[in-house]
mmCIF file of C-alpha atoms in Angstrom:
data_model
loop_
_atom_site.group_PDB
_atom_site.id
_atom_site.type_symbol
_atom_site.label_atom_id
_atom_site.label_comp_id
_atom_site.label_asym_id
_atom_site.label_seq_id
_atom_site.Cartn_x
_atom_site.Cartn_y
_atom_site.Cartn_z
ATOM 1 C CA MET O 1 107.661 95.691 143.383
ATOM 2 C CA MET O 2 105.780 97.261 146.327
ATOM 3 C CA GLN O 3 109.067 98.699 147.533
ATOM 4 C CA THR O 4 109.705 100.187 144.088
ATOM 5 C CA ILE O 5 106.280 101.861 144.005
ATOM 6 C CA GLY O 6 106.806 103.255 147.473
ATOM 7 C CA LEU O 7 109.988 104.980 146.307
ATOM 8 C CA MET O 8 108.305 106.774 143.407
ATOM 9 C CA SER O 9 108.843 110.523 143.252
ATOM 10 C CA VAL O 10 106.218 113.163 142.487
ATOM 11 C CA PRO O 11 107.083 113.187 138.709
ATOM 12 C CA VAL O 12 106.570 109.411 138.609
ATOM 13 C CA LYS O 13 103.146 109.678 140.224
ATOM 14 C CA ARG O 14 102.198 112.473 137.840
ATOM 15 C CA CYS O 15 103.171 110.355 134.846
ATOM 16 C CA LEU O 16 101.112 107.450 136.211
ATOM 17 C CA LEU O 17 98.173 109.821 136.557
ATOM 18 C CA LEU O 18 98.618 111.008 132.959
ATOM 19 C CA LEU O 19 98.732 107.415 131.753
ATOM 20 C CA GLY O 20 95.525 106.655 133.603
ATOM 21 C CA CYS O 21 93.776 109.764 132.268
ATOM 22 C CA THR O 22 94.838 108.952 128.710
ATOM 23 C CA PHE O 23 93.399 105.456 129.005
ATOM 24 C CA MET O 24 90.146 106.843 130.435
ATOM 25 C CA VAL O 25 89.800 109.140 127.417
ATOM 26 C CA PHE O 26 90.268 106.088 125.208
ATOM 27 C CA LEU O 27 87.516 104.246 127.085
ATOM 28 C CA CYS O 28 85.160 107.193 126.645
ATOM 29 C CA TYR O 29 85.589 107.034 122.890
ATOM 30 C CA ALA O 30 85.423 103.244 122.742
ATOM 31 C CA GLN O 31 81.637 103.054 122.968
ATOM 32 C CA PRO O 32 79.503 100.529 121.044
ATOM 33 C CA VAL O 33 79.328 101.376 117.335
ATOM 34 C CA GLN O 34 77.498 100.057 114.316
ATOM 35 C CA GLN O 35 80.333 97.994 112.846
ATOM 36 C CA LYS O 36 83.464 96.466 114.315
ATOM 37 C CA THR O 37 86.369 94.604 112.750
ATOM 38 C CA SER O 38 89.140 92.695 114.490
ATOM 39 C CA LEU O 39 92.588 92.107 112.997
ATOM 40 C CA SER O 40 95.818 90.418 114.106
ATOM 41 C CA GLN O 41 99.045 91.976 112.853
ATOM 42 C CA ILE O 42 102.825 92.151 113.224
ATOM 43 C CA TRP O 43 104.612 95.494 113.344
ATOM 44 C CA ALA O 44 108.384 95.190 113.032
ATOM 45 C CA GLY O 45 110.748 98.139 113.013
ATOM 46 C CA TYR O 46 114.136 99.718 113.570
ATOM 47 C CA PHE O 47 114.337 102.915 115.652
ATOM 48 C CA ASN O 48 117.450 105.068 115.923
ATOM 49 C CA GLN O 49 118.175 108.246 117.867
ATOM 50 C CA SER O 50 121.707 109.517 117.265
ATOM 51 C CA ARG O 51 123.381 112.525 118.865
ATOM 52 C CA PHE O 52 126.137 114.394 117.043
ATOM 53 C CA ASN O 53 126.971 117.109 119.585
ATOM 54 C CA LYS O 54 125.488 119.003 122.524
ATOM 55 C CA LYS O 55 122.555 120.367 120.520
ATOM 56 C CA TRP O 56 121.952 118.312 117.370
ATOM 57 C CA GLY O 57 120.994 114.760 116.517
ATOM 58 C CA LEU O 58 119.061 112.521 114.152
ATOM 59 C CA TRP O 59 115.862 110.473 114.375
ATOM 60 C CA LEU O 60 115.139 107.535 112.069
ATOM 61 C CA ASP O 61 112.569 104.766 112.133
ATOM 62 C CA VAL O 62 111.783 102.185 109.460
ATOM 63 C CA GLN O 63 108.780 99.891 109.891
ATOM 64 C CA VAL O 64 106.886 97.102 108.155
ATOM 65 C CA ARG O 65 103.324 96.198 109.179
ATOM 66 C CA THR O 66 101.249 93.207 108.120
ATOM 67 C CA LYS O 67 97.511 93.269 107.398
ATOM 68 C CA ASP O 68 95.882 90.321 109.207
ATOM 69 C CA ASN O 69 96.378 86.791 110.545
ATOM 70 C CA LEU O 70 99.854 87.964 111.595
ATOM 71 C CA VAL O 71 101.527 87.163 108.268
ATOM 72 C CA ASP O 72 98.711 87.701 105.762
ATOM 73 C CA SER O 73 100.104 90.222 103.218
ATOM 74 C CA LEU O 74 101.574 93.680 103.700
ATOM 75 C CA LEU O 75 99.642 96.621 105.149
ATOM 76 C CA THR O 76 102.052 99.561 105.537
ATOM 77 C CA VAL O 77 105.708 100.454 105.125
ATOM 78 C CA VAL O 78 107.154 103.473 106.943
ATOM 79 C CA PHE O 79 110.323 105.528 106.418
ATOM 80 C CA ARG O 80 110.579 108.445 108.874
ATOM 81 C CA PRO O 81 113.754 110.551 109.297
ATOM 82 C CA GLY O 82 113.993 113.687 111.410
ATOM 83 C CA LEU O 83 116.395 116.319 112.742
ATOM 84 C CA THR O 84 116.593 116.660 116.537
ATOM 85 C CA TYR O 85 117.471 119.670 118.667
ATOM 86 C CA TYR O 86 118.429 118.867 122.280
ATOM 87 C CA ILE O 87 117.005 121.365 124.756
ATOM 88 C CA GLY O 88 118.745 119.525 127.587
ATOM 89 C CA GLU O 89 119.684 116.020 128.678
ATOM 90 C CA HIS O 90 116.048 115.002 129.196
ATOM 91 C CA SER O 91 114.113 116.938 126.552
ATOM 92 C CA ARG O 92 114.384 117.407 122.822
ATOM 93 C CA LEU O 93 112.551 118.749 119.763
ATOM 94 C CA THR O 94 112.414 116.919 116.432
ATOM 95 C CA THR O 95 111.063 117.886 113.021
ATOM 96 C CA GLY O 96 111.001 115.560 110.049
ATOM 97 C CA TYR O 97 109.391 113.983 107.014
ATOM 98 C CA ALA O 98 107.778 110.569 106.653
ATOM 99 C CA TYR O 99 106.946 108.505 103.596
ATOM 100 C CA MET O 100 104.323 105.813 104.088
ATOM 101 C CA ASN O 101 102.747 103.413 101.626
ATOM 102 C CA HIS O 102 99.385 101.927 102.605
ATOM 103 C CA PHE O 103 98.329 98.791 100.777
ATOM 104 C CA PRO O 104 94.591 98.166 100.273
ATOM 105 C CA ALA O 105 92.919 98.108 103.677
ATOM 106 C CA ASP O 106 90.176 100.627 104.503
ATOM 107 C CA ASN O 107 90.551 102.491 101.200
ATOM 108 C CA PRO O 108 88.621 101.558 98.029
ATOM 109 C CA GLY O 109 91.670 100.860 95.895
ATOM 110 C CA ASN O 110 93.306 97.740 94.561
ATOM 111 C CA ILE O 111 96.593 99.635 94.511
ATOM 112 C CA SER O 112 98.669 101.118 97.306
ATOM 113 C CA GLN O 113 98.050 104.599 98.673
ATOM 114 C CA PRO O 114 101.198 106.721 99.214
ATOM 115 C CA GLU O 115 101.300 109.278 101.993
ATOM 116 C CA HIS O 116 103.685 112.162 102.555
ATOM 117 C CA ARG O 117 103.777 113.385 106.120
ATOM 118 C CA PHE O 118 105.565 116.253 107.868
ATOM 119 C CA TRP O 119 105.874 115.992 111.631
ATOM 120 C CA GLN O 120 107.119 117.860 114.687
ATOM 121 C CA GLN O 121 107.462 116.487 118.210
ATOM 122 C CA PHE O 122 108.601 117.193 121.752
ATOM 123 C CA GLN O 123 110.077 114.357 123.847
ATOM 124 C CA TRP O 124 110.835 114.167 127.534
ATOM 125 C CA THR O 125 112.568 111.105 129.017
ATOM 126 C CA LYS O 126 114.208 110.604 132.390
ATOM 127 C CA ASN O 127 115.675 107.615 134.236
ATOM 128 C CA TYR O 128 115.134 107.281 137.956
ATOM 129 C CA THR O 129 116.586 104.571 140.194
ATOM 130 C CA HIS O 130 113.624 102.253 139.802
ATOM 131 C CA ILE O 131 111.752 103.564 136.775
ATOM 132 C CA GLN O 132 112.014 105.373 133.449
ATOM 133 C CA LEU O 133 109.365 107.894 132.421
ATOM 134 C CA SER O 134 108.741 109.226 128.932
ATOM 135 C CA GLN O 135 106.259 111.558 127.276
ATOM 136 C CA ARG O 136 105.906 112.606 123.659
ATOM 137 C CA ILE O 137 103.744 115.178 121.879
ATOM 138 C CA ARG O 138 103.656 114.953 118.085
ATOM 139 C CA LEU O 139 101.905 117.030 115.414
ATOM 140 C CA GLU O 140 101.550 115.622 111.882
ATOM 141 C CA GLU O 141 100.528 117.144 108.547
ATOM 142 C CA ARG O 142 99.283 114.267 106.387
ATOM 143 C CA PHE O 143 98.939 114.241 102.565
ATOM 144 C CA ARG O 144 97.314 111.009 101.330
ATOM 145 C CA ARG O 145 96.578 110.429 97.661
ATOM 146 C CA LYS O 146 92.958 110.195 96.552
ATOM 147 C CA PHE O 147 91.561 107.575 94.154
ATOM 148 C CA ASN O 148 89.956 108.148 90.740
ATOM 149 C CA SER O 149 88.983 104.481 90.662
ATOM 150 C CA PRO O 150 89.934 101.280 92.516
ATOM 151 C CA ASP O 151 92.880 100.959 90.120
ATOM 152 C CA GLU O 152 93.943 104.573 89.606
ATOM 153 C CA LEU O 153 95.301 107.250 91.924
ATOM 154 C CA ALA O 154 94.154 110.856 91.601
ATOM 155 C CA ASP O 155 96.519 113.820 91.361
ATOM 156 C CA ASP O 156 95.259 115.522 94.524
ATOM 157 C CA ASN O 157 95.398 114.519 98.185
ATOM 158 C CA PHE O 158 93.374 114.121 101.321
ATOM 159 C CA PHE O 159 94.865 116.471 103.935
ATOM 160 C CA ASN O 160 94.482 116.621 107.684
ATOM 161 C CA TYR O 161 96.390 117.393 110.849
ATOM 162 C CA ARG O 162 96.820 114.791 113.571
ATOM 163 C CA PHE O 163 97.761 115.375 117.196
ATOM 164 C CA ARG O 164 99.382 112.520 119.144
ATOM 165 C CA TYR O 165 100.142 112.246 122.844
ATOM 166 C CA SER O 166 102.129 109.327 124.247
ATOM 167 C CA VAL O 167 103.070 108.502 127.847
ATOM 168 C CA GLY O 168 105.163 105.502 128.899
ATOM 169 C CA ILE O 169 106.662 103.795 131.922
ATOM 170 C CA GLN O 170 109.560 101.325 131.979
ATOM 171 C CA VAL O 171 110.291 99.332 135.155
ATOM 172 C CA PRO O 172 113.425 97.126 135.477
ATOM 173 C CA LEU O 173 112.828 93.455 136.278
ATOM 174 C CA THR O 174 116.487 92.683 136.992
ATOM 175 C CA ARG O 175 118.917 94.071 139.569
ATOM 176 C CA SER O 176 120.718 96.224 137.022
ATOM 177 C CA ALA O 177 118.545 98.924 135.485
ATOM 178 C CA PHE O 178 118.699 100.031 131.843
ATOM 179 C CA LYS O 179 122.132 98.460 131.358
ATOM 180 C CA LYS O 180 123.574 95.630 129.262
ATOM 181 C CA GLY O 181 121.880 92.325 130.108
ATOM 182 C CA SER O 182 118.921 93.895 131.939
ATOM 183 C CA LEU O 183 115.216 93.284 131.312
ATOM 184 C CA SER O 184 112.420 95.817 131.796
ATOM 185 C CA ALA O 185 108.627 95.837 131.682
ATOM 186 C CA VAL O 186 107.116 98.500 129.420
ATOM 187 C CA VAL O 187 103.652 100.080 129.493
ATOM 188 C CA ASN O 188 102.781 102.810 126.988
ATOM 189 C CA ASP O 189 99.602 104.500 125.820
ATOM 190 C CA GLU O 190 99.165 106.839 122.860
ATOM 191 C CA ILE O 191 96.024 108.663 121.782
ATOM 192 C CA MET O 192 95.600 110.343 118.365
ATOM 193 C CA VAL O 193 93.124 113.023 117.311
ATOM 194 C CA ASN O 194 92.437 114.340 113.769
ATOM 195 C CA PHE O 195 91.544 117.907 112.853
ATOM 196 C CA GLY O 196 91.243 119.956 109.670
ATOM 197 C CA LYS O 197 88.600 120.886 107.078
ATOM 198 C CA GLN O 198 88.480 117.408 105.537
ATOM 199 C CA VAL O 199 87.930 115.629 108.863
ATOM 200 C CA VAL O 200 84.193 114.978 109.170
ATOM 201 C CA TYR O 201 83.361 111.841 111.162
ATOM 202 C CA ASN O 202 86.562 110.710 112.865
ATOM 203 C CA VAL O 203 87.999 113.467 115.045
ATOM 204 C CA PHE O 204 89.045 110.646 117.337
ATOM 205 C CA ASP O 205 91.498 108.646 115.241
ATOM 206 C CA GLN O 206 92.872 105.863 117.430
ATOM 207 C CA ASN O 207 94.365 104.696 120.700
ATOM 208 C CA ARG O 208 97.373 102.401 121.072
ATOM 209 C CA LEU O 209 97.922 100.613 124.376
ATOM 210 C CA LEU O 210 101.177 98.620 124.584
ATOM 211 C CA ILE O 211 102.459 96.170 127.208
ATOM 212 C CA GLY O 212 105.749 94.347 126.728
ATOM 213 C CA LEU O 213 109.345 93.538 127.625
ATOM 214 C CA ASN O 214 112.509 95.420 126.731
ATOM 215 C CA TYR O 215 115.846 93.561 126.715
ATOM 216 C CA TYR O 216 119.131 95.517 126.742
ATOM 217 C CA PHE O 217 121.739 93.858 124.506
ATOM 218 C CA GLN O 218 123.994 96.793 125.312
ATOM 219 C CA ASP O 219 123.456 100.061 127.155
ATOM 220 C CA ASN O 220 122.356 101.663 123.870
ATOM 221 C CA LYS O 221 120.756 98.702 122.047
ATOM 222 C CA THR O 222 117.452 97.121 123.053
ATOM 223 C CA LEU O 223 114.879 94.708 121.675
ATOM 224 C CA LEU O 224 111.216 95.308 122.443
ATOM 225 C CA LEU O 225 108.735 92.427 122.346
ATOM 226 C CA ALA O 226 105.222 93.606 123.115
ATOM 227 C CA TYR O 227 101.487 93.241 122.627
ATOM 228 C CA MET O 228 99.687 96.342 121.382
ATOM 229 C CA ASN O 229 95.949 96.924 121.210
ATOM 230 C CA GLN O 230 95.096 99.452 118.509
ATOM 231 C CA TYR O 231 91.530 100.803 118.536
ATOM 232 C CA GLN O 232 90.825 102.955 115.492
ATOM 233 C CA GLN O 233 87.873 104.831 114.037
ATOM 234 C CA LEU O 234 87.922 104.929 110.225
ATOM 235 C CA ALA O 235 87.003 107.961 108.128
ATOM 236 C CA SER O 236 83.431 106.706 107.528
ATOM 237 C CA GLY O 237 82.748 107.246 111.228
ATOM 238 C CA ASN O 238 80.667 104.086 111.731
ATOM 239 C CA LEU O 239 83.442 101.526 111.394
ATOM 240 C CA TYR O 240 85.904 100.817 114.207
ATOM 241 C CA VAL O 241 88.838 98.435 113.884
ATOM 242 C CA THR O 242 90.532 96.649 116.780
ATOM 243 C CA SER O 243 93.985 95.344 115.899
ATOM 244 C CA HIS O 244 95.841 92.867 118.103
ATOM 245 C CA VAL O 245 99.453 93.621 117.247
ATOM 246 C CA LEU O 246 102.699 91.793 117.964
ATOM 247 C CA ARG O 247 105.311 94.556 118.183
ATOM 248 C CA LEU O 248 108.977 93.802 117.469
ATOM 249 C CA ALA O 249 111.337 96.765 117.646
ATOM 250 C CA PHE O 250 115.111 97.042 117.645
ATOM 251 C CA MET O 251 116.040 100.376 119.220
ATOM 252 C CA GLN O 252 119.462 101.968 119.071
ATOM 253 C CA SER O 253 120.884 105.233 120.413
ATOM 254 C CA ILE O 254 124.277 106.378 119.181
ATOM 255 C CA ASP O 255 126.217 109.186 120.877
ATOM 256 C CA PHE O 256 129.050 110.602 118.727
ATOM 257 C CA ARG O 257 130.168 113.106 121.349
ATOM 258 C CA LYS O 258 133.611 112.688 122.861
ATOM 259 C CA THR O 259 133.665 110.943 126.207
ATOM 260 C CA GLU O 260 134.876 114.013 128.078
ATOM 261 C CA ASN O 261 131.915 116.033 126.795
ATOM 262 C CA LYS O 262 129.263 113.579 127.945
ATOM 263 C CA PRO O 263 127.436 114.287 131.202
ATOM 264 C CA SER O 264 128.177 111.927 134.074
ATOM 265 C CA ASN O 265 125.313 109.952 135.635
#
């Protein structure tokens, strides 16, 4: 491992610095507050990034999240498709729509709260000999239904923007790197910030710090098993929730381009 670190290039060191800075920002926000709640959850999902030709592709993720005690009832379901434009082999832009359904958690209702979300993001990912680096910037426009009563949804919505920045590092633990049969360690941190007229107390939304293992079934199919610590400030401003999350994710990338049109490594 020391040899691997010694071989890191300038972009690798910069990404490590960004990861450290992001975590420090999280620590600055994570000061003692009036009320704290701790939850244990499972987030399971399927993530697909397909490429049709040199410039265009598709994003899709579908997720299910539990509420507490790992398997105690349902918290959220997510369906998020998007259209991707490839700037180059390492960077891409995606815009899409997401439908989410939140079951009673921090809201006052006894019924689920639907959310319609539009989102745009920039991704940068690059494999080096001993490491993979990735960064993502995402902007979201969130429309969440209001409540007339604990049992009735209103016709209008809460609206806010949310900015998300994610930085991740993947280091191979086997001789082969990012290939069929290989295993990698994954560290990722994502910070989220709210803004808009209806955001009053929780400009800082949450931070997600993930540590786990990624197993490559094939070059383009992986299974992620990870622990994620989610630290979130709710809309009331005086209630923070820490969620200890078991993340299970099957990730697939499909390239429909002809072999002769694909870039060589």
